[in-house]
CSV table of C-alpha atoms and ligand atoms in Angstrom, one decimal:
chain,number,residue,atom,x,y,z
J,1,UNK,CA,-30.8,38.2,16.0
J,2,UNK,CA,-28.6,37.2,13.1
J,3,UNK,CA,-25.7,39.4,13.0
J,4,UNK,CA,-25.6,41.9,9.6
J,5,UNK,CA,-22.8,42.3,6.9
J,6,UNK,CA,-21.3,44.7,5.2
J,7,UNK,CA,-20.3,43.2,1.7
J,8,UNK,CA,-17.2,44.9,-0.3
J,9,UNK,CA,-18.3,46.0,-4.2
J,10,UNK,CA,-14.7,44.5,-5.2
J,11,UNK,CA,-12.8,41.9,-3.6
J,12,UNK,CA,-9.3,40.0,-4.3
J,13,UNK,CA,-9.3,36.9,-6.8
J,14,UNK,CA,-6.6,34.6,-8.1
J,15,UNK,CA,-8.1,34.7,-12.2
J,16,UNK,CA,-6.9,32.0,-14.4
J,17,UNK,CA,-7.3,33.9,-17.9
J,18,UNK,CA,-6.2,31.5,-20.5
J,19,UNK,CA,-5.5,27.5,-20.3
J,20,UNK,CA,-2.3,27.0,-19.4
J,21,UNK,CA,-2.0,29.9,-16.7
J,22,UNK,CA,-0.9,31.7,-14.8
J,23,UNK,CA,-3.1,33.1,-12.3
J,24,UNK,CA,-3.5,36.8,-11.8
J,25,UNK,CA,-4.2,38.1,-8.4
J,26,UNK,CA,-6.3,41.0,-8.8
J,27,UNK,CA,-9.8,42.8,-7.7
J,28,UNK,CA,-12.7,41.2,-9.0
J,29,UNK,CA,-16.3,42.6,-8.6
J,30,UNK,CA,-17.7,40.8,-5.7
J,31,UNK,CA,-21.1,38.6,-6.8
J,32,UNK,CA,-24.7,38.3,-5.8
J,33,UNK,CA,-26.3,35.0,-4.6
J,34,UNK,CA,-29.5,33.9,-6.6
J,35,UNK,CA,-32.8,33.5,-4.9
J,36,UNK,CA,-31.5,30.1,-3.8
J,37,UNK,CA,-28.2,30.8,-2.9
J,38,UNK,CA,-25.8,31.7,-0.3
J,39,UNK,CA,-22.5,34.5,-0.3
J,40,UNK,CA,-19.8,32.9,1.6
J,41,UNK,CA,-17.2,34.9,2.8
J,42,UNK,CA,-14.5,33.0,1.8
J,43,UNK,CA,-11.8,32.7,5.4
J,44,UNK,CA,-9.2,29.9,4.1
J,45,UNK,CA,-9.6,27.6,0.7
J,46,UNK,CA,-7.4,25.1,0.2
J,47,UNK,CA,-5.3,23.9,-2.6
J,48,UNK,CA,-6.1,20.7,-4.4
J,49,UNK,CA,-4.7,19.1,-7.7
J,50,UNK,CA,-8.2,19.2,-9.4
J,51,UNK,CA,-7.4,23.2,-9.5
J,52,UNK,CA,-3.9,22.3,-11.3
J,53,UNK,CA,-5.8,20.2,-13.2
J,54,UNK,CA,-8.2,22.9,-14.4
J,55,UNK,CA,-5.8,25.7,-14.7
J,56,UNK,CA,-4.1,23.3,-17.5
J,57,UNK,CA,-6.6,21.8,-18.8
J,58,UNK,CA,-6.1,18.7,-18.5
J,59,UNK,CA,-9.3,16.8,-18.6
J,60,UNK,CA,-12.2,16.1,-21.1
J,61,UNK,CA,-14.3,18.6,-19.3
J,62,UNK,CA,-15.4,22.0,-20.6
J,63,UNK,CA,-14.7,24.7,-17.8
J,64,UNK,CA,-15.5,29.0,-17.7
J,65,UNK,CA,-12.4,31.2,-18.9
J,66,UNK,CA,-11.3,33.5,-17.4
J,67,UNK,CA,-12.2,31.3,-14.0
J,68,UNK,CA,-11.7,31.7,-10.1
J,69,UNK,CA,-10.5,28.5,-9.5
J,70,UNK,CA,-10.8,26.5,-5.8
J,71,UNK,CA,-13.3,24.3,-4.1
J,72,UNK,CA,-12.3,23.4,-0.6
J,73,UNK,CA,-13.5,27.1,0.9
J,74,UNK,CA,-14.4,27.3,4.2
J,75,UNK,CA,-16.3,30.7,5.6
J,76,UNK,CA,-19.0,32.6,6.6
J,77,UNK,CA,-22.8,33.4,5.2
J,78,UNK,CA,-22.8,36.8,4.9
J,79,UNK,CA,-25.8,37.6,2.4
J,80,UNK,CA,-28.7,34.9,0.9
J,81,UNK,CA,-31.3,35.1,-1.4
J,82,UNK,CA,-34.8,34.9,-0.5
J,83,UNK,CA,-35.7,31.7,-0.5
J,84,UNK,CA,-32.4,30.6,1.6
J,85,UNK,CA,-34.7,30.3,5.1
J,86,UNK,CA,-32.6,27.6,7.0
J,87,UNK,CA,-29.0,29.0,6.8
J,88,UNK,CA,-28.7,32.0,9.0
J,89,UNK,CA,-26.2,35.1,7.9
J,90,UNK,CA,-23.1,34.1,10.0
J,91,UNK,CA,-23.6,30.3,9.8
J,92,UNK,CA,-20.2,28.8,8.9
J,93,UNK,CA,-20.2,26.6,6.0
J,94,UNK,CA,-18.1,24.6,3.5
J,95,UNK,CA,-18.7,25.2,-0.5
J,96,UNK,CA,-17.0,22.1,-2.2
J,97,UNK,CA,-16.7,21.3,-5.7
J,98,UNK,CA,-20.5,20.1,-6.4
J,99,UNK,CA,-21.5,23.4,-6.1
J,100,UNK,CA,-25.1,23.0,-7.4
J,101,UNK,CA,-27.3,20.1,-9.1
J,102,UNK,CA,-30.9,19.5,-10.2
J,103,UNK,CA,-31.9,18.3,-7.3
J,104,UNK,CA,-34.7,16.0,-9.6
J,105,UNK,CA,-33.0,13.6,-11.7
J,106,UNK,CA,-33.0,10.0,-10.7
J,107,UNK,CA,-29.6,10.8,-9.5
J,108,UNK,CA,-30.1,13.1,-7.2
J,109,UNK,CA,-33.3,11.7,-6.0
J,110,UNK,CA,-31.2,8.5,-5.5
J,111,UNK,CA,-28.6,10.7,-3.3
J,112,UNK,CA,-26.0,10.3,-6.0
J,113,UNK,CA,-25.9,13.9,-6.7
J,114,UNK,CA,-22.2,14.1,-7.9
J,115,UNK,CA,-23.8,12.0,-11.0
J,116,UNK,CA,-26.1,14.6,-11.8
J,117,UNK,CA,-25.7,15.6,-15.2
J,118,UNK,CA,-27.0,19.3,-14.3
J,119,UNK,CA,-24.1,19.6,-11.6
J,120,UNK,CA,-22.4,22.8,-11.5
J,121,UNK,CA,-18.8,22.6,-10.5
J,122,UNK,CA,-17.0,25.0,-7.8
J,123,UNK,CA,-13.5,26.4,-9.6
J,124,UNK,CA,-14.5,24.7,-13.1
J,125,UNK,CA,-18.0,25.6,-14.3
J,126,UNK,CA,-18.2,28.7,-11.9
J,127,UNK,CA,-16.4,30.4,-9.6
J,128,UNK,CA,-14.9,29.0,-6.9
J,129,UNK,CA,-13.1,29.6,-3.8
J,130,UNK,CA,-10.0,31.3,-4.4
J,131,UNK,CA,-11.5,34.5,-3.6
J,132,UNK,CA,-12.9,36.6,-0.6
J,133,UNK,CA,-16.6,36.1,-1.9
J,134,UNK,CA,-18.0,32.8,-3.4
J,135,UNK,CA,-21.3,31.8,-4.5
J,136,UNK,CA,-22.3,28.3,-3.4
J,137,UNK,CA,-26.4,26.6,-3.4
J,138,UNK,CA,-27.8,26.5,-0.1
J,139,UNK,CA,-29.0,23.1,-0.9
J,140,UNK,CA,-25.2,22.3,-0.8
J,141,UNK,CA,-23.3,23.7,0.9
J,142,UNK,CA,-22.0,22.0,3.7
J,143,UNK,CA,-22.3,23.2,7.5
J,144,UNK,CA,-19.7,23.9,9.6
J,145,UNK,CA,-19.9,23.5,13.4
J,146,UNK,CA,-18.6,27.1,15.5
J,147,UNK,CA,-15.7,25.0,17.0
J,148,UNK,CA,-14.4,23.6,13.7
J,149,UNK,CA,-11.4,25.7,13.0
J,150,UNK,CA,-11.7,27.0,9.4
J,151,UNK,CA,-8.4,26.8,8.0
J,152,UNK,CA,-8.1,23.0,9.1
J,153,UNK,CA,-11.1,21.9,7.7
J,154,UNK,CA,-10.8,23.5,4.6
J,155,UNK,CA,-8.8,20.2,3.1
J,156,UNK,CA,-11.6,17.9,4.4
J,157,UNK,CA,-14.3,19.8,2.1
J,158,UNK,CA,-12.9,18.1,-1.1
J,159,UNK,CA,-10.0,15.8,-0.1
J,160,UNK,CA,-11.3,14.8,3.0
J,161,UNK,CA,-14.6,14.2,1.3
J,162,UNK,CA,-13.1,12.3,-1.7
J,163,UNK,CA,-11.0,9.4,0.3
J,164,UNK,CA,-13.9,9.5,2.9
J,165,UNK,CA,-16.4,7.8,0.0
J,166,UNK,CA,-13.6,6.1,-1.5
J,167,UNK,CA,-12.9,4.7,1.6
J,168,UNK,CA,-16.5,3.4,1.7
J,169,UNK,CA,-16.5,2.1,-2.0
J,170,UNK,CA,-13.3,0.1,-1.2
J,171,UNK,CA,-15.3,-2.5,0.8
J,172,UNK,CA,-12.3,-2.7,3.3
J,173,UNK,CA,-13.7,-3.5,6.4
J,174,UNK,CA,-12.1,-3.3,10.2
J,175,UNK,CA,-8.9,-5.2,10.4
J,176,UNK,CA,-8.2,-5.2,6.7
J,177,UNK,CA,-5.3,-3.2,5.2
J,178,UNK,CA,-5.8,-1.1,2.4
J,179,UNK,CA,-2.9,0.8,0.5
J,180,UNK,CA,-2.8,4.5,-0.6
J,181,UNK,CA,-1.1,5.2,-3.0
J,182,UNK,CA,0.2,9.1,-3.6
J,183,UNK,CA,0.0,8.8,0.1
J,184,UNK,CA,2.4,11.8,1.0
J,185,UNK,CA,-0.1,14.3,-1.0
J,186,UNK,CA,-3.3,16.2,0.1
J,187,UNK,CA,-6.1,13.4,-0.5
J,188,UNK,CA,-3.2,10.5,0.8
J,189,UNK,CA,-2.5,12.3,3.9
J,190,UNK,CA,-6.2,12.6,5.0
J,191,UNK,CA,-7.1,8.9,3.8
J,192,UNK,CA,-4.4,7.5,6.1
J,193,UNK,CA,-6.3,9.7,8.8
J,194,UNK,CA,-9.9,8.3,7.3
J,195,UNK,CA,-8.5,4.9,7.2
J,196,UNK,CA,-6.9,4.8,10.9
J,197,UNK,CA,-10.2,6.1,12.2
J,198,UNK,CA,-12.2,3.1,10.2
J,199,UNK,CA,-10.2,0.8,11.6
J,200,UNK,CA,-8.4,0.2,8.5
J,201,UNK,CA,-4.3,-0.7,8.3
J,202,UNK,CA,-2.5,1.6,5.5
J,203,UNK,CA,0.3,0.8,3.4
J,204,UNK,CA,1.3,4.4,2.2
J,205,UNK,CA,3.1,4.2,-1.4
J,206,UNK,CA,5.0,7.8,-2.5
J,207,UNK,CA,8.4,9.1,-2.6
J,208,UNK,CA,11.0,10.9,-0.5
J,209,UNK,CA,11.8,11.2,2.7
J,210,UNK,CA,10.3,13.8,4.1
J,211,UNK,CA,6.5,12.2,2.6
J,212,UNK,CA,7.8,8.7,4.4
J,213,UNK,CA,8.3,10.8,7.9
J,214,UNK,CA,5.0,12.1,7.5
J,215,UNK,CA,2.9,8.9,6.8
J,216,UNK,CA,4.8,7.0,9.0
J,217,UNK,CA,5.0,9.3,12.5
J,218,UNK,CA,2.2,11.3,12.2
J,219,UNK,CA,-0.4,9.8,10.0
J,220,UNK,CA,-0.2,6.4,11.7
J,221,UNK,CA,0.6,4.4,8.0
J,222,UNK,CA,1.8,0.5,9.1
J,223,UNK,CA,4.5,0.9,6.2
J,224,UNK,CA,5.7,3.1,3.2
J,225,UNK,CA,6.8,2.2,0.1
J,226,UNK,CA,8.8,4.7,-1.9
J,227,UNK,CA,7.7,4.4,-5.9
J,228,UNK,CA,10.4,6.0,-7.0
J,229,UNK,CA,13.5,3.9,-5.0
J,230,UNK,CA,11.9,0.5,-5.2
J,231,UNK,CA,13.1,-2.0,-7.8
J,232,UNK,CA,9.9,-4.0,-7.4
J,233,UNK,CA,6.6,-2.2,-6.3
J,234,UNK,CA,4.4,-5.4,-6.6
J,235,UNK,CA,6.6,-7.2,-4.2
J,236,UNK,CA,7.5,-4.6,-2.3
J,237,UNK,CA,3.8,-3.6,-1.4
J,238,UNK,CA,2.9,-7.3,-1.1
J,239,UNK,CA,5.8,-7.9,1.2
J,240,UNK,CA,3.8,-5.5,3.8
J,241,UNK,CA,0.7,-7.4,4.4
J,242,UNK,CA,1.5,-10.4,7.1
J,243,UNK,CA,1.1,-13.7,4.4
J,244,UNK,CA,2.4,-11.5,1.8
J,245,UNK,CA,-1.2,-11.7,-0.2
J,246,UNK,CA,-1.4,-7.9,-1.0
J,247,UNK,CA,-4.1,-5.2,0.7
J,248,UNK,CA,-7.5,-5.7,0.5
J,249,UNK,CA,-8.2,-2.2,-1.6
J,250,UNK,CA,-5.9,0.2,-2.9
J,251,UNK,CA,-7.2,3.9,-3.1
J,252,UNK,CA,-5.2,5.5,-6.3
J,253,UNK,CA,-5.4,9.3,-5.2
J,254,UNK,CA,-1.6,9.6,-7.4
J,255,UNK,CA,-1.2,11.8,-10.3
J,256,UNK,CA,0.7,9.8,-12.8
J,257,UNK,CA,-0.9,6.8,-15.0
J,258,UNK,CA,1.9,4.3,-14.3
J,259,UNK,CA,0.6,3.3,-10.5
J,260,UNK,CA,-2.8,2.8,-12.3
J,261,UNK,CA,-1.5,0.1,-14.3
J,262,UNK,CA,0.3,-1.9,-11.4
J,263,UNK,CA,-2.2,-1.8,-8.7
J,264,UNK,CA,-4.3,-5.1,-9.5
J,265,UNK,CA,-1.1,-6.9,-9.4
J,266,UNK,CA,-0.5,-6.7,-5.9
J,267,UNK,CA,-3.9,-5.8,-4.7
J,268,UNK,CA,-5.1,-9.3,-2.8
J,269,UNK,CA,-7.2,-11.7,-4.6
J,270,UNK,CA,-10.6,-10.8,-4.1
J,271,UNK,CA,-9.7,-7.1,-3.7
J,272,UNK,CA,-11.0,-4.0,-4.9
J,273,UNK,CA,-8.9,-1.1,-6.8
J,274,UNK,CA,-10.4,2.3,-6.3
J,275,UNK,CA,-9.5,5.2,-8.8
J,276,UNK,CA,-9.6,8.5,-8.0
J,277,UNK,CA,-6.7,10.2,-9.4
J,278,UNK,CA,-7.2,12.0,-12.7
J,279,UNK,CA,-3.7,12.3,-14.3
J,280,UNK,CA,-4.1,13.7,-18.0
J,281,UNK,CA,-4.7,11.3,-20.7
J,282,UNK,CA,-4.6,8.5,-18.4
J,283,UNK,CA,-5.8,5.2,-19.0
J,284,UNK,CA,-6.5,2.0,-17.1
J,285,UNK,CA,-4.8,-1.0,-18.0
J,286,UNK,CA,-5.0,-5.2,-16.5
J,287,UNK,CA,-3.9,-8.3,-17.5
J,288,UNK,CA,-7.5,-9.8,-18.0
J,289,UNK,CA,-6.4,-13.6,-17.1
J,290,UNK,CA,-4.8,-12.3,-13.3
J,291,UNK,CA,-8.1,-10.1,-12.7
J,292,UNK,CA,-10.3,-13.0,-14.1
J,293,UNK,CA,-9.2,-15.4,-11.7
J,294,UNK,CA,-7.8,-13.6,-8.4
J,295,UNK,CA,-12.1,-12.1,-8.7
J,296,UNK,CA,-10.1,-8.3,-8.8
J,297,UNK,CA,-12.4,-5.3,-8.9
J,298,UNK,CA,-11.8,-2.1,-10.3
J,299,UNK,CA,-14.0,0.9,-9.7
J,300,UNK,CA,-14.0,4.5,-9.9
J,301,UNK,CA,-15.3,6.9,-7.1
J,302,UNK,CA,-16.1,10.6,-7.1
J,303,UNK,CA,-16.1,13.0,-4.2
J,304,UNK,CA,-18.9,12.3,-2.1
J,305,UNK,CA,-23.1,13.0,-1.9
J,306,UNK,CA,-24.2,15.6,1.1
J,307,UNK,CA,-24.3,13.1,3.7
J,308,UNK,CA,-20.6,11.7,2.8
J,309,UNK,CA,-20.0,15.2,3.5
J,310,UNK,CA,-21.3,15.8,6.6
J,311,UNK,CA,-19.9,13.0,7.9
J,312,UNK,CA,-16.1,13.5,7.2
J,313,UNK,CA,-16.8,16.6,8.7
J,314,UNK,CA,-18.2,14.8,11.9
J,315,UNK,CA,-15.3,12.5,11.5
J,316,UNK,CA,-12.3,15.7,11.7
J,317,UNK,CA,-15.4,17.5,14.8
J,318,UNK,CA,-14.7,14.5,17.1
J,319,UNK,CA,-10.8,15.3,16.7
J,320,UNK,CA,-10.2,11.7,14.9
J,321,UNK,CA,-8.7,13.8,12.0
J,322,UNK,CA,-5.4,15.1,12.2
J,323,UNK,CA,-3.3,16.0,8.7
J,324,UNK,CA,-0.5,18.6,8.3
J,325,UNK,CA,-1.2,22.0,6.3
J,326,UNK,CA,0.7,24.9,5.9
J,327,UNK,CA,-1.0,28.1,5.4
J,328,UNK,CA,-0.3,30.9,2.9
J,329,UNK,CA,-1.8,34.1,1.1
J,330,UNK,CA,-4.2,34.1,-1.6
J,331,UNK,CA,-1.6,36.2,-3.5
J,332,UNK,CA,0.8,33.2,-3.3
J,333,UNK,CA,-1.3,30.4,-5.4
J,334,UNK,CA,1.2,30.7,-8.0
J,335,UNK,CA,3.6,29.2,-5.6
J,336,UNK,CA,1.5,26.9,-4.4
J,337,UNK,CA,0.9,25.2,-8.2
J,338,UNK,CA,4.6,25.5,-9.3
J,339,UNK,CA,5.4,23.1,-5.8
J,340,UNK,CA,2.4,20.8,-6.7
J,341,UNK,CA,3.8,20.3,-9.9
J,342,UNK,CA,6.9,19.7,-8.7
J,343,UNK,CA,5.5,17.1,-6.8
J,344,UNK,CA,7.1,19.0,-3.7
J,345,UNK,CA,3.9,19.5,-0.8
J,346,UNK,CA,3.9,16.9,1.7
J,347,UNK,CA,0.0,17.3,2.6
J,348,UNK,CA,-2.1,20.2,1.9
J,349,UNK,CA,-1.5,24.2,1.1
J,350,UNK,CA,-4.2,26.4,2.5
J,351,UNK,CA,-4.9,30.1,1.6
J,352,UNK,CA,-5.7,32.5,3.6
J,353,UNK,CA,-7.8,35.1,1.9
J,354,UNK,CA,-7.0,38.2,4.0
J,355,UNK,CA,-3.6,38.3,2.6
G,401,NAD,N1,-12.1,11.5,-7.9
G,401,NAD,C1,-12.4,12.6,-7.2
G,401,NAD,O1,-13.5,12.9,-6.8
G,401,NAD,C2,-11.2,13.5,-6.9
G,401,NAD,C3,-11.4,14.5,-5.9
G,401,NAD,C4,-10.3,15.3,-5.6
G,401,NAD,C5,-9.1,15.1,-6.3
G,401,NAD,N2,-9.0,14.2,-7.3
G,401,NAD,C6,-7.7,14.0,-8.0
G,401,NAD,O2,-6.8,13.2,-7.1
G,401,NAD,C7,-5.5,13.5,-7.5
G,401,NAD,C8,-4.7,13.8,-6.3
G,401,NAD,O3,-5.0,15.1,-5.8
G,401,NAD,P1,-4.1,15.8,-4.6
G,401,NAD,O4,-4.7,17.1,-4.4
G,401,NAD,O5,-4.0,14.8,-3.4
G,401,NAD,O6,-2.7,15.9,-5.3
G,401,NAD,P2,-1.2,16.1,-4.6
G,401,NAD,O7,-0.4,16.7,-5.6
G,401,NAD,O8,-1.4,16.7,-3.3
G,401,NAD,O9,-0.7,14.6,-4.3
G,401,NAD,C9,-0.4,13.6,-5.3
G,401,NAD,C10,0.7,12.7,-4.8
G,401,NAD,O10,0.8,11.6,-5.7
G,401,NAD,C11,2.2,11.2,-5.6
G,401,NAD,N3,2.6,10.4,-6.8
G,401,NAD,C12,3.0,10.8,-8.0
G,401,NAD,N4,3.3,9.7,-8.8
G,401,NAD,C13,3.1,8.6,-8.0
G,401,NAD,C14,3.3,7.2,-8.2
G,401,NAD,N5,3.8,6.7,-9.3
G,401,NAD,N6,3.1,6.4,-7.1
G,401,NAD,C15,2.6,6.9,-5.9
G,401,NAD,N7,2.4,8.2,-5.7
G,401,NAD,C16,2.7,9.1,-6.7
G,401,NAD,C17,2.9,12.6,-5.5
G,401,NAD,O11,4.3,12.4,-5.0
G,401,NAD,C18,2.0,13.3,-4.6
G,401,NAD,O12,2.4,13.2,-3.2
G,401,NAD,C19,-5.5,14.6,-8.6
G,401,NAD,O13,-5.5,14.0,-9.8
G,401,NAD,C20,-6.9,15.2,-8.3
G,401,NAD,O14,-7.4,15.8,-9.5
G,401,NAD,C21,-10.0,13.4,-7.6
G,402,ZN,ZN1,-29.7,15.9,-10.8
G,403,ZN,ZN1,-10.4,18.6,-5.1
């Protein structure tokens, strides 16, 4: 028999009230699923810049205000409404930032769902995971096998995701090299993991020494090339590939514009510059003679369908995934965003929602 919950009438929250921030950790009243959705209580969520990103707002996106931020929660069903029949109560499962779409537009029929115009968005157009009790779709959420420890997957349900599909829209196939660049933060870190396990060489591009450590000994990365110390970048990262023609793809996952502007010069010819990053107000920018005739593409990709899910998932199961995180309480997500700004977390931040 499915086990039985009790479920809190309040519950601790980190609220952003106002753009700008800060958030507020406080009790919330806990919510209650819709006919077609699940209550997950929330164990760990982890930190990404998307939530930096919204607490500022930074993008050309309307959001809610006052709004629980997160979308990389990992927990346990613990109430459904009634027309949830395949998710049991105590099934773990992943509620990522496409919380919800139509489900009937050629988009979604086509498996593109993250296009759907109908999307809701976890931590931007409704609540999200940085509290104890989030509402997610049963149609997508994702599923968690028992074994899968839920603080260490929590990254993989919107970073892990993310460079999983860029990954794929990169073309790069077994052999090739592909660089990442903002390779020390939380999407970098797992891409080098994605990468390795593709068969793919990385060239990780970031600064410091403690990020260089990381990529280096124990994300497998071929080379590192720090932006901030290097007098020439283009060289530099060209100097790393064996006849010095540049990777075949570069996966942007940085959060400044300037590394979107260089890429197509070193990427090789016939190579394909993927854009995931979102830095405010940014804009792309290539010298249209160099990307004319060394065939560069450019392309933009955006977190991944439900099967792109379910695989990086099956990708971290099998034990092929291994990227640092260090976990703190809910209560300290203030912390958390005044380090990411800083530029300061080499990997991922997870919170733990019991303290
Ligand atoms: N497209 C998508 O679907 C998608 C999904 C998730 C996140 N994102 C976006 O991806 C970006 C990264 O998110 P994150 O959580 O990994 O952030 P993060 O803060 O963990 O990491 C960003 C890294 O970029 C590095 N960086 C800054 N300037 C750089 C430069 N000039 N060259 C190289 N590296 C540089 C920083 O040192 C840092 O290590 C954010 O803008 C986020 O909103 C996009
Ligand atoms: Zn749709
Ligand atoms: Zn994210």
């Amino acid at each position: 028999m499915a086990p039985t919950y009790e479920v809190p009438a309040k519950q601790w929250a980190q609220v952003t009230e106002k753009t700008g921030g800060p958030v507020t950790y406080k009790q919330v009243d806990t919510p209650k699923p819709g006919p077609d959705e699940v209550l997950v209580n929330i164990k760990y969520s982890g930190v990404c810049h998307t939530d930096y990103h919204a607490m500022m707002g930074d993008w050309p996106l309307d959001r809610k205000m006052p709004l629980v931020g997160g979308h990389e929660g990992a927990g346990i069903v613990v109430a459904k409404g009634e027309l949830v029949e395949d998710i049991p109560l105590g099934e773990h499962v992943g509620v990522k930032w496409i919380n919800g779409t139509c489900l009937q537009c050629s988009f979604c029929q086509a498996a593109d769902e993250p296009l759907c115009q109908k999307a809701t968005l976890s931590g931007y157009t409704v609540d999200g995971t940085f509290q104890q009790y989030c509402i997610g779709k049963a149609a997508h959420v994702s599923r968690i096998p028992k074994e899968v420890p839920l603080d260490a997957i929590a990254p993989v349900l919107c970073a892990g995701i993310t460079v999983y599909k860029g990954l794929k829209e990169s073309g790069a196939r077994p052999g090739q090299t592909v660089a990442i660049v903002g390779a020390g933060g939380g999407l970098g870190s797992l891409a080098q993991q994605y990468a390795k396990a593709m068969g793919l060489r990385c060239i990780a591009i970031d600064t410091g020494e403690e990020k260089r450590k990381m990529c280096i000994e124990q994300l497998g990365s071929a080379s590192f090339v720090d932006f901030a110390t290097s007098k020439d970048i283009v060289k530099d990262v060209q100097a790393c590939t064996e006849d010095g023609m540049g990777p075949h793809a570069v996966l942007l996952v940085a959060v400044n514009e300037k590394p979107f502007q260089q890429a197509t010069e070193y990427v090789r010819p016939r190579g394909i510059v993927v854009c995931i990053g979102l830095p405010a107000n940014a804009y792309l920018k290539a010298p249209v003679f160099q990307t004319v005739v060394r065939m560069v593409s450019i392309r933009g990709s955006y977190v991944g369908n439900r099967i792109d899910s379910a695989e990086a998932i099956e990708f971290f199961r099998r034990g092929q995934i291994k990227a640092p995180f260090k976990v703190v309480g809910l209560s300290e997500l203030g912390n958390v965003f005044d380090m990411m700004k800083a530029g300061k977390i080499a990997g991922r931040y997870v919170l733990d929602t019991s303290k």
